[in-house]
mmCIF file of C-alpha atoms in Angstrom:
data_model
loop_
_atom_site.group_PDB
_atom_site.id
_atom_site.type_symbol
_atom_site.label_atom_id
_atom_site.label_comp_id
_atom_site.label_asym_id
_atom_site.label_seq_id
_atom_site.Cartn_x
_atom_site.Cartn_y
_atom_site.Cartn_z
ATOM 1 C CA UNK A 1 17.062 -19.722 -58.596
ATOM 2 C CA UNK A 2 18.015 -16.056 -58.403
ATOM 3 C CA UNK A 3 14.393 -15.087 -57.956
ATOM 4 C CA UNK A 4 13.977 -17.696 -55.209
ATOM 5 C CA UNK A 5 17.089 -16.373 -53.466
ATOM 6 C CA UNK A 6 15.672 -12.873 -53.431
ATOM 7 C CA UNK A 7 12.319 -13.912 -51.999
ATOM 8 C CA UNK A 8 13.391 -14.035 -48.268
ATOM 9 C CA UNK A 9 14.847 -10.543 -48.520
ATOM 10 C CA UNK A 10 11.729 -9.218 -50.186
ATOM 11 C CA UNK A 11 9.559 -10.857 -47.545
ATOM 12 C CA UNK A 12 11.630 -9.232 -44.780
ATOM 13 C CA UNK A 13 11.336 -5.817 -46.430
ATOM 14 C CA UNK A 14 7.604 -6.245 -46.810
ATOM 15 C CA UNK A 15 7.227 -7.161 -43.159
ATOM 16 C CA UNK A 16 9.279 -4.111 -42.134
ATOM 17 C CA UNK A 17 7.116 -1.885 -44.274
ATOM 18 C CA UNK A 18 4.051 -3.481 -42.804
ATOM 19 C CA UNK A 19 5.306 -2.811 -39.266
ATOM 20 C CA UNK A 20 6.217 0.757 -40.171
ATOM 21 C CA UNK A 21 2.844 1.197 -41.802
ATOM 22 C CA UNK A 22 1.141 -0.017 -38.654
ATOM 23 C CA UNK A 23 3.077 2.454 -36.526
ATOM 24 C CA UNK A 24 2.290 5.299 -38.909
ATOM 25 C CA UNK A 25 -1.357 4.269 -39.065
ATOM 26 C CA UNK A 26 -1.555 4.157 -35.275
ATOM 27 C CA UNK A 27 -0.027 7.639 -35.029
ATOM 28 C CA UNK A 28 -2.502 8.980 -37.570
ATOM 29 C CA UNK A 29 -5.389 7.445 -35.649
ATOM 30 C CA UNK A 30 -4.131 9.083 -32.475
ATOM 31 C CA UNK A 31 -3.960 12.473 -34.201
ATOM 32 C CA UNK A 32 -7.557 11.978 -35.358
ATOM 33 C CA UNK A 33 -8.798 10.698 -32.003
ATOM 34 C CA UNK A 34 -11.112 12.498 -29.600
ATOM 35 C CA UNK A 35 -8.366 12.462 -26.951
ATOM 36 C CA UNK A 36 -5.927 14.446 -29.101
ATOM 37 C CA UNK A 37 -8.723 16.758 -30.258
ATOM 38 C CA UNK A 38 -9.585 17.434 -26.609
ATOM 39 C CA UNK A 39 -5.900 18.121 -25.921
ATOM 40 C CA UNK A 40 -5.643 20.645 -28.764
ATOM 41 C CA UNK A 41 -8.811 22.402 -27.605
ATOM 42 C CA UNK A 42 -7.469 23.015 -24.099
ATOM 43 C CA UNK A 43 -4.683 25.637 -23.923
ATOM 44 C CA UNK A 44 -4.387 25.111 -20.160
ATOM 45 C CA UNK A 45 -3.745 21.405 -20.677
ATOM 46 C CA UNK A 46 -1.081 22.114 -23.289
ATOM 47 C CA UNK A 47 0.661 24.524 -20.911
ATOM 48 C CA UNK A 48 0.463 21.956 -18.090
ATOM 49 C CA UNK A 49 1.886 19.290 -20.412
ATOM 50 C CA UNK A 50 4.768 21.548 -21.472
ATOM 51 C CA UNK A 51 5.567 22.448 -17.845
ATOM 52 C CA UNK A 52 5.434 18.785 -16.818
ATOM 53 C CA UNK A 53 7.787 17.761 -19.628
ATOM 54 C CA UNK A 54 10.266 20.514 -18.710
ATOM 55 C CA UNK A 55 10.214 19.556 -15.020
ATOM 56 C CA UNK A 56 10.545 15.840 -15.748
ATOM 57 C CA UNK A 57 13.452 16.405 -18.140
ATOM 58 C CA UNK A 58 15.146 18.724 -15.664
ATOM 59 C CA UNK A 59 14.765 16.145 -12.897
ATOM 60 C CA UNK A 60 15.833 12.995 -14.717
ATOM 61 C CA UNK A 61 18.635 14.710 -16.669
ATOM 62 C CA UNK A 62 19.954 16.447 -13.548
ATOM 63 C CA UNK A 63 23.228 14.437 -13.433
ATOM 64 C CA UNK A 64 24.134 15.867 -16.866
ATOM 65 C CA UNK A 65 22.560 19.332 -17.002
ATOM 66 C CA UNK A 66 22.564 20.529 -13.374
ATOM 67 C CA UNK A 67 25.114 23.322 -12.736
ATOM 68 C CA UNK A 68 26.531 21.468 -9.714
ATOM 69 C CA UNK A 69 26.488 17.923 -8.342
ATOM 70 C CA UNK A 70 24.823 18.324 -4.956
ATOM 71 C CA UNK A 71 25.103 14.577 -4.257
ATOM 72 C CA UNK A 72 28.911 14.845 -4.055
ATOM 73 C CA UNK A 73 29.544 16.138 -0.550
ATOM 74 C CA UNK A 74 33.281 16.468 -1.222
ATOM 75 C CA UNK A 75 32.592 19.197 -3.789
ATOM 76 C CA UNK A 76 30.755 21.438 -1.307
ATOM 77 C CA UNK A 77 32.378 24.548 0.103
ATOM 78 C CA UNK A 78 31.001 26.077 3.290
ATOM 79 C CA UNK A 79 32.342 29.447 2.146
ATOM 80 C CA UNK A 80 29.587 29.400 -0.501
ATOM 81 C CA UNK A 81 26.808 28.975 2.084
ATOM 82 C CA UNK A 82 23.868 31.388 2.256
ATOM 83 C CA UNK A 83 24.577 33.091 -1.062
ATOM 84 C CA UNK A 84 21.448 34.919 -2.303
ATOM 85 C CA UNK A 85 19.987 34.581 -5.828
ATOM 86 C CA UNK A 86 22.025 36.041 -8.648
ATOM 87 C CA UNK A 87 19.785 39.133 -8.994
ATOM 88 C CA UNK A 88 20.242 40.088 -5.325
ATOM 89 C CA UNK A 89 23.147 41.974 -3.777
ATOM 90 C CA UNK A 90 25.969 39.527 -3.142
ATOM 91 C CA UNK A 91 24.645 37.005 -5.620
ATOM 92 C CA UNK A 92 26.933 34.748 -7.641
ATOM 93 C CA UNK A 93 26.331 33.802 -11.277
ATOM 94 C CA UNK A 94 27.536 30.273 -10.470
ATOM 95 C CA UNK A 95 24.503 29.854 -8.191
ATOM 96 C CA UNK A 96 21.487 31.339 -10.035
ATOM 97 C CA UNK A 97 19.009 30.637 -7.201
ATOM 98 C CA UNK A 98 21.489 31.000 -4.352
ATOM 99 C CA UNK A 99 22.869 28.362 -1.981
ATOM 100 C CA UNK A 100 21.754 26.671 1.237
ATOM 101 C CA UNK A 101 23.466 26.370 4.625
ATOM 102 C CA UNK A 102 25.880 23.733 3.279
ATOM 103 C CA UNK A 103 26.880 25.709 0.206
ATOM 104 C CA UNK A 104 24.783 23.589 -2.148
ATOM 105 C CA UNK A 105 23.442 25.236 -5.282
ATOM 106 C CA UNK A 106 19.665 25.633 -4.878
ATOM 107 C CA UNK A 107 18.880 25.136 -8.570
ATOM 108 C CA UNK A 108 20.862 21.892 -8.679
ATOM 109 C CA UNK A 109 19.384 20.824 -5.355
ATOM 110 C CA UNK A 110 15.855 21.354 -6.672
ATOM 111 C CA UNK A 111 16.618 19.331 -9.806
ATOM 112 C CA UNK A 112 18.141 16.414 -7.881
ATOM 113 C CA UNK A 113 15.468 16.713 -5.187
ATOM 114 C CA UNK A 114 12.686 16.597 -7.765
ATOM 115 C CA UNK A 115 14.316 13.515 -9.269
ATOM 116 C CA UNK A 116 14.199 11.729 -5.902
ATOM 117 C CA UNK A 117 10.595 12.792 -5.303
ATOM 118 C CA UNK A 118 9.487 11.631 -8.759
ATOM 119 C CA UNK A 119 11.297 8.291 -8.507
ATOM 120 C CA UNK A 120 9.582 7.557 -5.199
ATOM 121 C CA UNK A 121 6.288 8.857 -6.561
ATOM 122 C CA UNK A 122 6.372 6.747 -9.726
ATOM 123 C CA UNK A 123 7.459 3.602 -7.878
ATOM 124 C CA UNK A 124 4.841 3.958 -5.137
ATOM 125 C CA UNK A 125 2.036 4.628 -7.653
ATOM 126 C CA UNK A 126 3.123 1.618 -9.727
ATOM 127 C CA UNK A 127 3.152 -0.622 -6.658
ATOM 128 C CA UNK A 128 -0.208 0.724 -5.477
ATOM 129 C CA UNK A 129 -1.687 0.229 -8.971
ATOM 130 C CA UNK A 130 -0.508 -3.384 -9.114
ATOM 131 C CA UNK A 131 -1.848 -4.231 -5.656
ATOM 132 C CA UNK A 132 -5.093 -2.311 -6.101
ATOM 133 C CA UNK A 133 -5.780 -3.660 -9.580
ATOM 134 C CA UNK A 134 -5.234 -7.279 -8.532
ATOM 135 C CA UNK A 135 -7.409 -6.941 -5.434
ATOM 136 C CA UNK A 136 -10.066 -5.011 -7.354
ATOM 137 C CA UNK A 137 -10.228 -7.659 -10.087
ATOM 138 C CA UNK A 138 -10.527 -10.474 -7.564
ATOM 139 C CA UNK A 139 -13.069 -8.604 -5.474
ATOM 140 C CA UNK A 140 -15.305 -7.676 -8.394
ATOM 141 C CA UNK A 141 -15.086 -10.949 -10.311
ATOM 142 C CA UNK A 142 -15.210 -13.466 -7.463
ATOM 143 C CA UNK A 143 -17.647 -11.556 -5.239
ATOM 144 C CA UNK A 144 -19.132 -13.109 -2.111
ATOM 145 C CA UNK A 145 -17.063 -13.233 1.050
ATOM 146 C CA UNK A 146 -13.854 -12.410 -0.790
ATOM 147 C CA UNK A 147 -15.413 -9.175 -2.022
ATOM 148 C CA UNK A 148 -16.734 -8.347 1.446
ATOM 149 C CA UNK A 149 -13.364 -8.892 3.142
ATOM 150 C CA UNK A 150 -11.361 -6.843 0.618
ATOM 151 C CA UNK A 151 -13.836 -3.971 0.591
ATOM 152 C CA UNK A 152 -14.118 -3.879 4.385
ATOM 153 C CA UNK A 153 -10.339 -3.627 4.650
ATOM 154 C CA UNK A 154 -10.456 -0.822 2.087
ATOM 155 C CA UNK A 155 -13.221 0.962 4.015
ATOM 156 C CA UNK A 156 -11.226 0.753 7.228
ATOM 157 C CA UNK A 157 -8.136 2.164 5.558
ATOM 158 C CA UNK A 158 -10.138 5.052 4.098
ATOM 159 C CA UNK A 159 -10.891 6.213 7.636
ATOM 160 C CA UNK A 160 -7.193 6.997 8.153
ATOM 161 C CA UNK A 161 -5.418 9.875 6.378
ATOM 162 C CA UNK A 162 -2.818 8.801 3.841
ATOM 163 C CA UNK A 163 -0.013 10.593 5.645
ATOM 164 C CA UNK A 164 -0.908 8.823 8.915
ATOM 165 C CA UNK A 165 -0.726 5.399 7.245
ATOM 166 C CA UNK A 166 2.606 6.303 5.687
ATOM 167 C CA UNK A 167 3.935 7.480 9.061
ATOM 168 C CA UNK A 168 2.702 4.268 10.688
ATOM 169 C CA UNK A 169 4.400 2.005 8.140
ATOM 170 C CA UNK A 170 7.614 4.033 8.304
ATOM 171 C CA UNK A 171 7.576 3.931 12.113
ATOM 172 C CA UNK A 172 7.001 0.169 12.262
ATOM 173 C CA UNK A 173 9.831 -0.568 9.817
ATOM 174 C CA UNK A 174 12.150 1.837 11.619
ATOM 175 C CA UNK A 175 11.468 0.200 14.988
ATOM 176 C CA UNK A 176 11.807 -3.386 13.738
ATOM 177 C CA UNK A 177 14.966 -3.011 11.649
ATOM 178 C CA UNK A 178 18.372 -1.850 12.943
ATOM 179 C CA UNK A 179 19.070 1.836 12.394
ATOM 180 C CA UNK A 180 21.754 1.313 9.737
ATOM 181 C CA UNK A 181 19.555 -1.130 7.840
ATOM 182 C CA UNK A 182 16.559 1.198 8.041
ATOM 183 C CA UNK A 183 18.633 4.068 6.592
ATOM 184 C CA UNK A 184 19.816 1.877 3.727
ATOM 185 C CA UNK A 185 16.211 0.935 2.975
ATOM 186 C CA UNK A 186 14.911 4.507 3.020
ATOM 187 C CA UNK A 187 13.653 4.447 -0.573
ATOM 188 C CA UNK A 188 11.932 1.011 -0.412
ATOM 189 C CA UNK A 189 10.326 1.892 2.939
ATOM 190 C CA UNK A 190 8.998 5.203 1.598
ATOM 191 C CA UNK A 191 7.663 3.488 -1.527
ATOM 192 C CA UNK A 192 5.926 0.816 0.552
ATOM 193 C CA UNK A 193 4.549 3.385 2.997
ATOM 194 C CA UNK A 194 3.079 5.608 0.288
ATOM 195 C CA UNK A 195 1.776 2.690 -1.801
ATOM 196 C CA UNK A 196 -0.013 1.256 1.226
ATOM 197 C CA UNK A 197 -2.062 4.446 1.428
ATOM 198 C CA UNK A 198 -2.875 4.675 -2.301
ATOM 199 C CA UNK A 199 -3.982 1.161 -3.331
ATOM 200 C CA UNK A 200 -7.551 1.626 -2.068
ATOM 201 C CA UNK A 201 -8.557 4.045 -4.843
ATOM 202 C CA UNK A 202 -7.300 1.638 -7.490
ATOM 203 C CA UNK A 203 -9.038 -1.340 -5.885
ATOM 204 C CA UNK A 204 -12.425 0.326 -5.520
ATOM 205 C CA UNK A 205 -12.387 1.717 -9.062
ATOM 206 C CA UNK A 206 -11.276 -1.553 -10.656
ATOM 207 C CA UNK A 207 -13.868 -3.462 -8.633
ATOM 208 C CA UNK A 208 -16.655 -1.225 -9.929
ATOM 209 C CA UNK A 209 -15.505 -1.583 -13.528
ATOM 210 C CA UNK A 210 -15.127 -5.348 -13.116
ATOM 211 C CA UNK A 211 -18.688 -5.693 -11.833
ATOM 212 C CA UNK A 212 -19.852 -4.103 -15.082
ATOM 213 C CA UNK A 213 -17.517 -6.014 -17.404
ATOM 214 C CA UNK A 214 -18.127 -9.477 -15.980
ATOM 215 C CA UNK A 215 -21.761 -9.333 -17.139
ATOM 216 C CA UNK A 216 -20.801 -8.511 -20.728
ATOM 217 C CA UNK A 217 -21.473 -11.018 -23.496
ATOM 218 C CA UNK A 218 -17.804 -11.685 -24.249
ATOM 219 C CA UNK A 219 -17.132 -12.657 -20.618
ATOM 220 C CA UNK A 220 -20.189 -14.922 -20.543
ATOM 221 C CA UNK A 221 -19.019 -16.534 -23.783
ATOM 222 C CA UNK A 222 -15.565 -17.134 -22.295
ATOM 223 C CA UNK A 223 -17.170 -18.835 -19.299
ATOM 224 C CA UNK A 224 -19.286 -21.063 -21.547
ATOM 225 C CA UNK A 225 -16.299 -22.370 -23.509
ATOM 226 C CA UNK A 226 -14.495 -23.217 -20.266
ATOM 227 C CA UNK A 227 -11.746 -20.592 -20.001
ATOM 228 C CA UNK A 228 -10.216 -20.438 -16.523
ATOM 229 C CA UNK A 229 -11.455 -17.481 -14.421
ATOM 230 C CA UNK A 230 -7.902 -16.199 -13.982
ATOM 231 C CA UNK A 231 -7.400 -16.040 -17.746
ATOM 232 C CA UNK A 232 -10.769 -14.318 -18.163
ATOM 233 C CA UNK A 233 -9.762 -11.648 -15.655
ATOM 234 C CA UNK A 234 -6.334 -11.107 -17.230
ATOM 235 C CA UNK A 235 -7.175 -11.398 -20.937
ATOM 236 C CA UNK A 236 -10.692 -10.021 -21.128
ATOM 237 C CA UNK A 237 -11.576 -7.911 -18.084
ATOM 238 C CA UNK A 238 -8.243 -6.266 -17.266
ATOM 239 C CA UNK A 239 -7.705 -4.480 -20.640
ATOM 240 C CA UNK A 240 -11.163 -2.903 -20.340
ATOM 241 C CA UNK A 241 -10.559 -1.437 -16.866
ATOM 242 C CA UNK A 242 -7.137 0.112 -17.574
ATOM 243 C CA UNK A 243 -8.566 3.490 -18.607
ATOM 244 C CA UNK A 244 -9.689 4.453 -15.084
ATOM 245 C CA UNK A 245 -6.457 2.995 -13.682
ATOM 246 C CA UNK A 246 -4.424 5.345 -15.894
ATOM 247 C CA UNK A 247 -6.420 8.359 -14.738
ATOM 248 C CA UNK A 248 -6.123 7.429 -11.058
ATOM 249 C CA UNK A 249 -2.416 6.774 -11.524
ATOM 250 C CA UNK A 250 -1.866 10.266 -12.926
ATOM 251 C CA UNK A 251 -3.743 11.912 -10.085
ATOM 252 C CA UNK A 252 -2.086 9.646 -7.508
ATOM 253 C CA UNK A 253 1.376 10.673 -8.717
ATOM 254 C CA UNK A 254 0.800 14.211 -7.479
ATOM 255 C CA UNK A 255 -0.492 12.866 -4.156
ATOM 256 C CA UNK A 256 2.510 10.535 -3.841
ATOM 257 C CA UNK A 257 4.956 13.395 -4.431
ATOM 258 C CA UNK A 258 3.147 15.493 -1.822
ATOM 259 C CA UNK A 259 3.170 12.612 0.664
ATOM 260 C CA UNK A 260 6.898 12.055 0.161
ATOM 261 C CA UNK A 261 7.567 15.764 0.595
ATOM 262 C CA UNK A 262 5.501 15.802 3.783
ATOM 263 C CA UNK A 263 7.325 12.791 5.228
ATOM 264 C CA UNK A 264 10.712 14.295 4.382
ATOM 265 C CA UNK A 265 9.618 17.639 5.827
ATOM 266 C CA UNK A 266 8.703 15.863 9.066
ATOM 267 C CA UNK A 267 12.136 14.222 9.164
ATOM 268 C CA UNK A 268 11.024 10.624 8.571
ATOM 269 C CA UNK A 269 11.643 10.511 4.821
ATOM 270 C CA UNK A 270 14.807 11.010 2.791
ATOM 271 C CA UNK A 271 17.755 12.190 4.949
ATOM 272 C CA UNK A 272 19.211 15.659 4.492
ATOM 273 C CA UNK A 273 22.308 14.256 2.782
ATOM 274 C CA UNK A 274 20.090 13.103 -0.126
ATOM 275 C CA UNK A 275 17.932 16.130 -0.896
ATOM 276 C CA UNK A 276 14.330 15.862 -1.976
ATOM 277 C CA UNK A 277 11.868 18.717 -2.249
ATOM 278 C CA UNK A 278 10.606 17.977 1.264
ATOM 279 C CA UNK A 279 14.050 18.019 2.869
ATOM 280 C CA UNK A 280 14.980 21.227 1.057
ATOM 281 C CA UNK A 281 11.845 22.925 2.371
ATOM 282 C CA UNK A 282 12.483 21.603 5.879
ATOM 283 C CA UNK A 283 16.054 22.888 5.920
ATOM 284 C CA UNK A 284 15.057 26.209 4.410
ATOM 285 C CA UNK A 285 12.210 26.937 6.821
ATOM 286 C CA UNK A 286 14.723 27.094 9.677
ATOM 287 C CA UNK A 287 16.250 30.166 8.021
ATOM 288 C CA UNK A 288 13.083 31.666 6.562
ATOM 289 C CA UNK A 289 12.821 34.511 9.072
ATOM 290 C CA UNK A 290 16.553 35.197 9.210
ATOM 291 C CA UNK A 291 16.640 36.562 5.671
ATOM 292 C CA UNK A 292 17.546 33.455 3.658
ATOM 293 C CA UNK A 293 14.047 33.194 2.164
ATOM 294 C CA UNK A 294 15.191 31.566 -1.098
ATOM 295 C CA UNK A 295 16.106 28.332 0.688
ATOM 296 C CA UNK A 296 12.471 27.445 1.270
ATOM 297 C CA UNK A 297 10.578 29.552 -1.270
ATOM 298 C CA UNK A 298 12.158 28.100 -4.414
ATOM 299 C CA UNK A 299 11.738 24.400 -3.467
ATOM 300 C CA UNK A 300 8.183 25.156 -2.321
ATOM 301 C CA UNK A 301 7.326 26.870 -5.613
ATOM 302 C CA UNK A 302 8.836 23.955 -7.575
ATOM 303 C CA UNK A 303 6.698 21.489 -5.587
ATOM 304 C CA UNK A 304 3.522 23.516 -6.131
ATOM 305 C CA UNK A 305 4.137 23.860 -9.886
ATOM 306 C CA UNK A 306 4.893 20.142 -10.272
ATOM 307 C CA UNK A 307 1.812 18.999 -8.362
ATOM 308 C CA UNK A 308 -0.450 21.534 -10.077
ATOM 309 C CA UNK A 309 0.740 20.580 -13.576
ATOM 310 C CA UNK A 310 0.309 16.840 -12.948
ATOM 311 C CA UNK A 311 -3.132 17.387 -11.417
ATOM 312 C CA UNK A 312 -4.254 19.445 -14.403
ATOM 313 C CA UNK A 313 -3.131 16.668 -16.750
ATOM 314 C CA UNK A 314 -4.967 14.117 -14.628
ATOM 315 C CA UNK A 315 -8.179 16.140 -14.691
ATOM 316 C CA UNK A 316 -7.962 16.520 -18.463
ATOM 317 C CA UNK A 317 -7.251 12.817 -18.949
ATOM 318 C CA UNK A 318 -10.250 11.905 -16.802
ATOM 319 C CA UNK A 319 -12.540 14.102 -18.889
ATOM 320 C CA UNK A 320 -11.029 13.003 -22.209
ATOM 321 C CA UNK A 321 -11.440 9.293 -21.497
ATOM 322 C CA UNK A 322 -15.002 9.679 -20.217
ATOM 323 C CA UNK A 323 -17.407 10.704 -23.014
ATOM 324 C CA UNK A 324 -20.065 11.655 -20.441
ATOM 325 C CA UNK A 325 -17.816 14.386 -19.050
ATOM 326 C CA UNK A 326 -16.824 15.858 -22.407
#
């Protein structure tokens, strides 16, 4: 009886060890994979990865590690406005990169602004990936008129610049909704506007991969045994087209951040009371030639470094996941 009583506990321990063994085995396989080998062989990629991690941590941990809370307007002091960086004459150690016209710390503003830009960028890329992947799967698998309609819409959208589409969507929403409502929906509107300009790349890539996968033997076998086309697309085709989607998503993140910064710079994105990299650059450029150069230079440099690092990671990921480009 005692042995029987111990059997459930032993079974649970064995299952835990099995799960832990699977995790450890998966990690070892990753360390031995071609992707990790390619990563180790590229010093530039490792530097880009390190920079990206530092920027992401600085952005998303800004509420806890930023020197000042720039989102709390009550804490601002206009007497601190236009302070230069700490290494310049008149600089203050409390504001390492200086302050803006409202007395906000530039370093904290960049951290909070990068957080807003990345949140909008991630959300818009995720929405664009979902829409583009679904339409690409349907277009490639169903074919016929459905394929023609989806691809013609995609071709038409490709004739318009992404920023123009984003401006159009933002303008339509702003004119339809009341002003107060439109301001409250700033983030969702920006996400929708940017995603509407990015889904085409996902759709066209997924469609091309689907056209190849649907002629594979495993898909033909699934059709023969009577599996519903929707289940075939989700269970069999979708997992095999996610590699290109991941690469496009990485590259699209940089484009989404740039688009958000451009919209905010033009005054149709995030308002000045909620700083993003675009709004910081827009505010700073008004004082660029009056001597307060740090107000626009530092946010601009942060934007360039972020976009460059993400793009370098995207280029490496594209090459690493495509054996023909290795």
